[in-house]
Coordinates of C-alpha atoms and ligand atoms in Angstrom, one line a residue:
M1 CA 28.7 145.1 76.2
T2 CA 31.8 143.1 75.8
R3 CA 33.8 141.0 78.3
K4 CA 37.3 141.7 79.1
A5 CA 39.8 139.6 81.2
F6 CA 42.3 141.0 83.5
K7 CA 45.0 138.8 85.0
Y8 CA 47.1 139.7 88.0
R9 CA 49.8 137.9 89.9
L10 CA 49.0 137.0 93.5
Y11 CA 51.4 136.8 96.4
P12 CA 49.8 134.6 99.0
T13 CA 51.5 133.9 102.3
Q14 CA 52.5 130.3 103.0
P15 CA 49.3 129.5 104.9
Q16 CA 47.2 131.2 102.2
Q17 CA 49.0 129.2 99.6
K18 CA 48.1 126.0 101.5
D19 CA 44.5 127.1 101.6
L20 CA 44.5 127.8 97.9
E21 CA 46.0 124.4 97.2
R22 CA 43.5 122.7 99.5
T23 CA 40.5 124.5 97.9
L24 CA 41.8 123.4 94.5
S25 CA 42.2 119.8 95.6
L26 CA 38.7 119.7 97.2
C27 CA 37.2 121.2 94.0
R28 CA 39.0 118.5 92.0
H29 CA 37.6 115.8 94.2
L30 CA 34.1 117.2 93.9
Y31 CA 34.6 117.4 90.1
N32 CA 35.6 113.7 90.0
A33 CA 32.8 112.7 92.3
A34 CA 30.2 114.5 90.2
L35 CA 31.6 112.9 87.0
Q36 CA 31.5 109.5 88.7
E37 CA 27.9 109.9 89.6
R38 CA 26.9 110.8 86.1
R39 CA 28.9 107.9 84.7
D40 CA 27.3 105.4 87.1
A41 CA 23.8 106.7 86.5
Y42 CA 24.3 106.5 82.8
K43 CA 25.9 103.0 82.8
K44 CA 23.6 101.4 85.4
A45 CA 20.3 103.0 84.6
G46 CA 20.8 104.7 81.3
R47 CA 19.8 107.8 83.1
T48 CA 21.4 111.3 82.8
V49 CA 21.9 113.3 86.0
G50 CA 21.6 117.0 85.3
F51 CA 23.2 120.1 86.6
Y52 CA 20.3 121.1 88.9
E53 CA 20.0 117.7 90.3
Q54 CA 23.7 117.6 91.2
K55 CA 23.6 121.2 92.5
R56 CA 20.9 120.2 95.0
Y57 CA 23.3 117.9 96.8
L58 CA 25.8 120.7 97.6
P59 CA 24.3 121.8 100.9
E60 CA 24.3 118.2 102.0
I61 CA 27.9 117.8 101.1
R62 CA 28.8 121.0 102.9
A63 CA 26.9 119.8 106.0
E64 CA 28.5 116.3 106.0
L65 CA 32.0 117.1 105.0
P66 CA 33.3 119.9 107.1
E67 CA 36.3 120.6 104.9
Y68 CA 33.9 121.9 102.3
K69 CA 32.3 124.3 104.6
H70 CA 35.0 126.9 104.1
I71 CA 34.6 127.0 100.4
H72 CA 32.1 129.5 99.0
S73 CA 28.9 127.7 97.8
Q74 CA 29.1 129.3 94.4
V75 CA 32.7 128.1 93.9
L76 CA 31.3 124.6 94.4
Q77 CA 28.4 125.3 92.1
N78 CA 30.8 126.3 89.5
V79 CA 32.6 123.0 89.8
I80 CA 29.3 121.2 89.0
E81 CA 28.8 123.6 86.1
R82 CA 32.2 122.6 84.7
V83 CA 31.2 118.9 84.8
D84 CA 27.9 119.9 83.1
K85 CA 29.8 121.8 80.4
A86 CA 32.2 118.8 79.8
F87 CA 29.2 116.6 79.3
Q88 CA 27.4 119.1 77.0
G89 CA 30.5 119.3 74.9
F90 CA 30.7 115.5 74.8
F91 CA 27.1 115.1 73.7
R92 CA 27.4 117.9 71.2
R93 CA 30.4 116.2 69.6
V94 CA 28.6 112.8 69.6
K95 CA 25.6 114.3 67.9
A96 CA 27.7 116.0 65.3
G97 CA 29.3 112.7 64.5
Q98 CA 32.7 113.9 65.6
K99 CA 35.3 111.9 67.6
A100 CA 34.2 112.4 71.2
G101 CA 36.2 111.3 74.2
Y102 CA 34.1 110.7 77.3
P103 CA 34.7 113.4 80.0
R104 CA 37.7 112.4 82.0
F105 CA 38.6 112.3 85.6
K106 CA 41.0 115.0 86.6
G107 CA 44.3 113.8 88.1
Q108 CA 46.4 115.8 90.4
G109 CA 48.0 118.6 88.4
R110 CA 45.2 118.4 85.8
Y111 CA 42.9 120.7 87.7
D112 CA 44.4 124.2 88.1
S113 CA 41.7 126.7 88.8
F114 CA 38.5 127.5 90.7
T115 CA 36.0 130.3 90.1
F116 CA 33.8 132.7 92.0
P117 CA 31.1 133.1 89.3
Q118 CA 29.5 136.2 90.9
A119 CA 32.6 137.9 92.2
G120 CA 31.0 141.3 91.6
T121 CA 28.5 140.7 94.3
T122 CA 29.9 137.9 96.5
G123 CA 33.0 136.0 97.4
V124 CA 35.7 138.5 96.3
K125 CA 36.4 142.0 97.4
L126 CA 39.2 144.4 96.3
Q127 CA 41.0 146.1 99.1
E128 CA 43.4 149.0 99.4
G129 CA 42.7 150.3 95.9
G130 CA 43.5 146.9 94.3
K131 CA 46.6 146.1 96.3
R132 CA 44.9 143.2 97.9
A133 CA 42.0 140.8 97.2
L134 CA 39.8 139.5 100.0
L135 CA 38.9 136.0 99.0
H136 CA 36.2 134.0 100.8
G137 CA 37.7 131.1 102.6
I138 CA 41.3 132.2 101.9
G139 CA 41.7 135.7 103.3
S140 CA 43.2 139.0 102.2
V141 CA 45.8 138.1 99.5
K142 CA 48.4 140.6 98.2
M143 CA 48.0 141.3 94.5
K144 CA 50.0 143.1 91.8
L145 CA 47.7 145.5 90.0
H146 CA 50.0 146.1 87.0
R147 CA 47.1 147.7 85.0
P148 CA 43.8 149.1 86.3
L149 CA 40.7 147.0 86.4
E150 CA 37.9 148.4 84.2
G151 CA 34.2 147.9 83.9
R152 CA 31.8 145.8 86.0
L153 CA 33.3 142.8 87.7
K154 CA 31.5 139.6 86.8
T155 CA 33.7 136.5 87.7
A156 CA 37.0 135.9 89.4
T157 CA 39.1 132.7 88.7
L158 CA 42.0 131.7 90.9
K159 CA 44.6 130.0 88.8
R160 CA 47.7 128.0 89.6
E161 CA 50.6 128.1 87.1
G162 CA 53.5 126.0 88.5
D163 CA 54.1 127.4 91.9
D164 CA 52.6 130.8 91.1
W165 CA 49.0 131.9 91.7
Y166 CA 47.1 134.4 89.5
I167 CA 43.6 135.9 89.7
V168 CA 41.7 136.5 86.5
F169 CA 38.8 138.9 86.6
V170 CA 36.3 139.0 83.9
C171 CA 34.6 142.3 83.6
E172 CA 31.8 143.8 81.5
V173 CA 33.0 146.8 79.6
E174 CA 31.4 149.3 77.2
P175 CA 32.8 148.8 73.8
Q176 CA 34.9 151.8 72.8
P177 CA 34.7 152.2 69.0
L178 CA 37.6 154.0 67.4
P179 CA 36.9 156.8 64.9
E180 CA 35.8 155.7 61.4
N181 CA 38.7 154.5 59.2
Q182 CA 38.5 153.7 55.5
E183 CA 42.0 152.2 55.2
A184 CA 42.3 148.5 54.5
I185 CA 45.3 146.2 54.8
G186 CA 46.1 142.7 53.9
I187 CA 48.4 140.5 56.0
D188 CA 50.4 137.4 55.1
M189 CA 51.8 135.0 57.6
G190 CA 55.4 135.8 57.2
T191 CA 58.2 133.3 56.7
N192 CA 60.9 133.3 59.3
P193 CA 62.1 135.7 60.7
H194 CA 58.9 137.6 59.9
F195 CA 55.8 137.1 61.9
L196 CA 53.7 138.9 59.4
V197 CA 54.1 140.9 56.2
T198 CA 51.6 143.5 55.1
S199 CA 50.3 144.6 51.7
E200 CA 52.0 147.9 52.3
G201 CA 55.4 146.2 52.5
E202 CA 55.8 146.3 56.2
M203 CA 57.4 143.4 57.9
V204 CA 56.9 142.5 61.5
E205 CA 59.7 140.4 62.9
A206 CA 59.2 137.9 65.6
P207 CA 60.9 139.3 68.7
R208 CA 64.5 138.2 69.1
Y209 CA 64.0 137.1 72.7
F210 CA 61.9 134.2 71.4
Q211 CA 65.0 132.7 69.8
K212 CA 67.1 133.3 72.9
A213 CA 64.4 131.8 75.1
Q214 CA 64.1 128.8 72.8
A215 CA 67.8 128.2 73.0
K216 CA 67.6 128.3 76.8
L217 CA 64.7 126.0 76.8
A218 CA 66.5 123.5 74.7
R219 CA 69.5 123.6 77.1
T220 CA 67.2 122.9 80.1
Q221 CA 65.5 120.1 78.2
R222 CA 68.9 118.5 77.5
S223 CA 69.9 118.6 81.1
V224 CA 66.6 117.1 82.2
T225 CA 67.2 114.0 80.1
K226 CA 70.7 113.7 81.7
K227 CA 69.3 113.5 85.2
Q228 CA 68.2 110.3 86.7
R229 CA 64.5 109.5 86.6
G230 CA 62.6 110.2 89.8
S231 CA 65.5 112.2 91.2
N232 CA 65.0 115.4 93.1
R233 CA 67.3 117.3 90.6
R234 CA 65.3 116.1 87.7
R235 CA 62.1 117.2 89.3
K236 CA 63.5 120.7 90.0
L237 CA 64.7 121.0 86.4
K238 CA 61.3 120.0 85.1
M239 CA 59.7 122.7 87.1
R240 CA 62.2 125.2 85.7
L241 CA 61.4 123.9 82.2
A242 CA 57.7 124.5 82.8
R243 CA 58.4 128.0 84.1
Q244 CA 60.4 128.8 81.0
H245 CA 57.6 127.5 78.8
R246 CA 55.1 129.7 80.6
K247 CA 57.3 132.7 80.2
I248 CA 57.7 132.2 76.5
A249 CA 53.9 131.8 76.1
N250 CA 53.3 135.0 78.1
Q251 CA 55.9 136.9 76.0
R252 CA 54.3 135.6 72.8
K253 CA 50.9 136.7 73.9
D254 CA 52.1 140.1 74.8
F255 CA 53.7 140.5 71.4
H256 CA 50.4 139.4 69.7
H257 CA 48.5 142.0 71.7
K258 CA 50.9 144.7 70.6
V259 CA 50.8 143.8 66.9
A260 CA 47.0 143.5 66.9
R261 CA 46.6 146.8 68.7
R262 CA 48.7 148.5 66.1
L263 CA 46.7 147.0 63.2
V264 CA 43.4 147.8 64.8
N265 CA 44.4 151.4 65.6
N266 CA 45.6 152.1 62.0
Y267 CA 43.2 150.2 59.7
G268 CA 39.4 150.0 59.4
T269 CA 39.6 146.7 57.6
I270 CA 42.2 144.0 58.1
V271 CA 42.2 141.0 55.8
H272 CA 44.1 137.8 56.6
E273 CA 44.3 134.3 55.3
D274 CA 41.6 132.0 56.8
L275 CA 43.5 129.5 59.0
N276 CA 40.8 126.8 58.7
I277 CA 41.0 126.9 54.9
L278 CA 44.8 127.3 55.1
G279 CA 45.1 124.1 57.1
L280 CA 43.2 122.1 54.5
A281 CA 44.7 123.8 51.4
R282 CA 48.3 123.1 52.1
S283 CA 50.6 122.2 54.9
R284 CA 52.3 125.4 55.9
T285 CA 54.4 123.9 58.7
A286 CA 57.3 125.3 56.8
K287 CA 56.0 128.7 57.6
G288 CA 55.8 127.8 61.3
V289 CA 52.1 128.6 61.7
Q290 CA 52.0 126.5 64.9
D291 CA 55.1 128.0 66.2
A292 CA 54.2 131.6 65.7
G293 CA 50.8 131.0 67.4
W294 CA 48.8 132.4 64.6
A295 CA 45.5 131.1 65.9
Q296 CA 46.0 132.9 69.1
F297 CA 47.0 136.1 67.3
L298 CA 43.9 136.0 65.1
Q299 CA 41.7 135.5 68.1
I300 CA 43.2 138.5 69.8
L301 CA 42.9 140.6 66.6
A302 CA 39.2 139.6 66.2
Y303 CA 38.5 140.5 69.7
K304 CA 40.2 143.9 69.6
A305 CA 38.6 144.7 66.3
E306 CA 35.2 144.0 67.6
E307 CA 35.8 146.1 70.6
A308 CA 36.9 149.0 68.4
G309 CA 34.2 148.6 65.7
R310 CA 36.8 147.5 63.1
R311 CA 36.4 144.7 60.5
V312 CA 38.5 141.6 60.2
V313 CA 38.0 139.4 57.2
G314 CA 39.4 135.9 56.6
V315 CA 39.8 134.9 52.9
D316 CA 40.7 131.8 51.0
P317 CA 44.5 131.7 50.9
K318 CA 44.7 129.4 47.9
H319 CA 47.3 130.6 45.3
T320 CA 47.9 133.8 47.1
S321 CA 51.6 133.1 47.1
Q322 CA 51.6 132.1 43.4
D323 CA 49.6 134.8 41.7
C324 CA 51.1 138.0 40.4
P325 CA 49.4 140.9 42.2
V326 CA 49.7 143.1 39.1
C327 CA 48.6 141.0 36.2
G328 CA 47.3 137.9 37.8
H329 CA 49.7 135.5 36.1
R330 CA 49.9 132.3 38.2
E331 CA 53.1 130.3 38.6
K332 CA 54.2 127.9 41.3
K333 CA 57.5 128.8 42.9
P334 CA 59.6 127.0 45.5
L335 CA 59.3 128.5 49.0
W336 CA 62.9 129.6 49.1
V337 CA 62.4 132.1 46.3
R338 CA 61.9 135.3 48.3
E339 CA 61.9 137.7 45.4
F340 CA 58.7 137.6 43.4
T341 CA 59.3 138.3 39.7
C342 CA 56.5 138.0 37.2
P343 CA 57.6 136.5 33.8
A344 CA 54.4 137.9 32.2
C345 CA 54.5 141.6 33.3
G346 CA 57.9 142.0 34.9
A347 CA 56.6 143.0 38.3
S348 CA 59.1 142.4 41.0
L349 CA 58.6 142.6 44.8
H350 CA 59.0 140.6 48.0
R351 CA 57.1 137.3 47.8
D352 CA 55.3 137.8 51.1
V353 CA 54.3 141.3 50.2
A354 CA 52.9 140.0 46.9
A355 CA 50.9 137.4 48.9
A356 CA 49.6 140.1 51.3
I357 CA 48.4 142.2 48.4
N358 CA 46.6 139.2 46.9
V359 CA 45.1 138.5 50.3
L360 CA 43.7 142.1 50.4
A361 CA 42.4 141.8 46.9
R362 CA 40.5 138.7 47.8
S363 CA 38.3 140.7 50.2
G364 CA 37.1 142.8 47.2
R365 CA 39.2 145.9 48.2
V366 CA 41.4 147.3 45.5
P367 CA 44.9 147.3 46.9
D368 CA 47.2 150.2 46.8
R369 CA 49.8 149.1 44.3
R370 CA 52.6 151.3 45.5
W371 CA 54.4 148.2 46.5
A372 CA 53.9 146.4 43.3
R373 CA 56.6 148.4 41.6
T374 CA 58.3 147.0 38.5
E375 CA 61.9 147.6 39.8
P376 CA 63.2 145.1 42.3
S377 CA 63.4 147.5 45.2
G378 CA 60.1 146.9 46.9
M379 CA 61.6 144.6 49.5
G380 CA 59.6 146.3 52.2
T381 CA 60.5 148.1 55.3
A382 CA 61.0 147.0 58.9
W383 CA 58.1 147.6 61.1
A384 CA 59.1 148.1 64.7
V385 CA 56.8 147.0 67.4
P386 CA 57.2 149.1 70.5
Ligands
ZN1 ZN1 52.5 140.0 36.4

C-alpha cells in the first residue's frame, strides 16, 4: 500500500472562515503551551514530558476552557503529536551531532494547518459526492473536487495559504505497477532554458510562463519597497506578492508532475545525477539547481516510480560534463561551450546530451549511442510537455 495526497480548494462562508481561523489559533496556543511545559520541565527538573503524559491533560483542557470544546479531540491530540515530533527531531539531531535548534514557539502566521488524523472514521465526512466536506466544529464547507479522490481515506489536513483554505486528504491506495519496461534513460539537469536533457537528445524546456511570472513578481517586489512601511497599501501589496509566489510554486509543481509522469510511463529505469553528491562535488548554482526545484522534481519522480514499479537510480555526477561519451577522453571545458567536440575521437554533440549519456552509463547500462554521432547535428530535439 502506498499513500497518496489529494489537495482541494475550499470555499468557506465568512462565519466558517472565522471558525477555521479560530481553530487554527487555538491549536497554535495549545502547541505553544505544550512546548512551554516541556521546556519548563526540562529546565527546572531535567525531566522530559512525553506525548502520552501531555495527551492525558487534553480532556481537562477541554473541560476547563470552553473554546476548546468545539474542536475535535483528535485534532488536539495531533497538535500534541506535532510537538512530540518536533522534540524527537531535535533529540535525533543532537544525538547525531548535528546543529540542532531547540523547538520553537509558533508565532501568528507561523502555524498554518490542523489535522484530523483519522478522517476516514471520524471528524470529516464527504457530502454531495465530494462537493462539500462536513468538518467537525466547522460545518459543511464547499469544496472544489477538481480530480476524484481515490483509495481509503486516512487523514485530512486543513491548510491556510494566504487568505485561501485548502483540504489535503491522505489516502491509502493500491500501487498500480505499469507493464514491464526494459528501456533506460539518463537525464541531465539542463542549463537554461532547459529543465532537463535526456540521453536520447530530448530537451525539456522550463515553461515560459515561469519567466513571465518571475517578471511580474519582480515588478510587485519593486512597488512594495516604494510604499511606506506599515502602510495599508504596502500590506496589500505584500499579500499580492505572497499570492504570486504561491502561484508560481504550484505551477512549478504541476510541471514537475507532468515531466515525471512522462518519464515513468516511458522508461523502466531512469538514471539521474545524485543531488547530494552534486552539492558536494561542485557548485552548480550556474545551472539554477535551486531555481528549477530539482529536489522537488526528484522526490516526485521517485514517488511515481515506486508507485508504478519503476527504477530510479542516482549516480555520482563527477566529470559527467567533461567525459567524452564515446571514447572516455576527459577534458574540462567552460560552461558556455554548448557543443561537445572530442579532440580525441571527433565525436560531436550537445554538451548536456553528452552528460546525460554519461549519467546513464554510470548506472551500468550501455547507452544507445544514436546521439553520439560524429557529425555536429545531434543537438537534440525539443520535447513538448503537454
Ligand atoms: Zn571521444
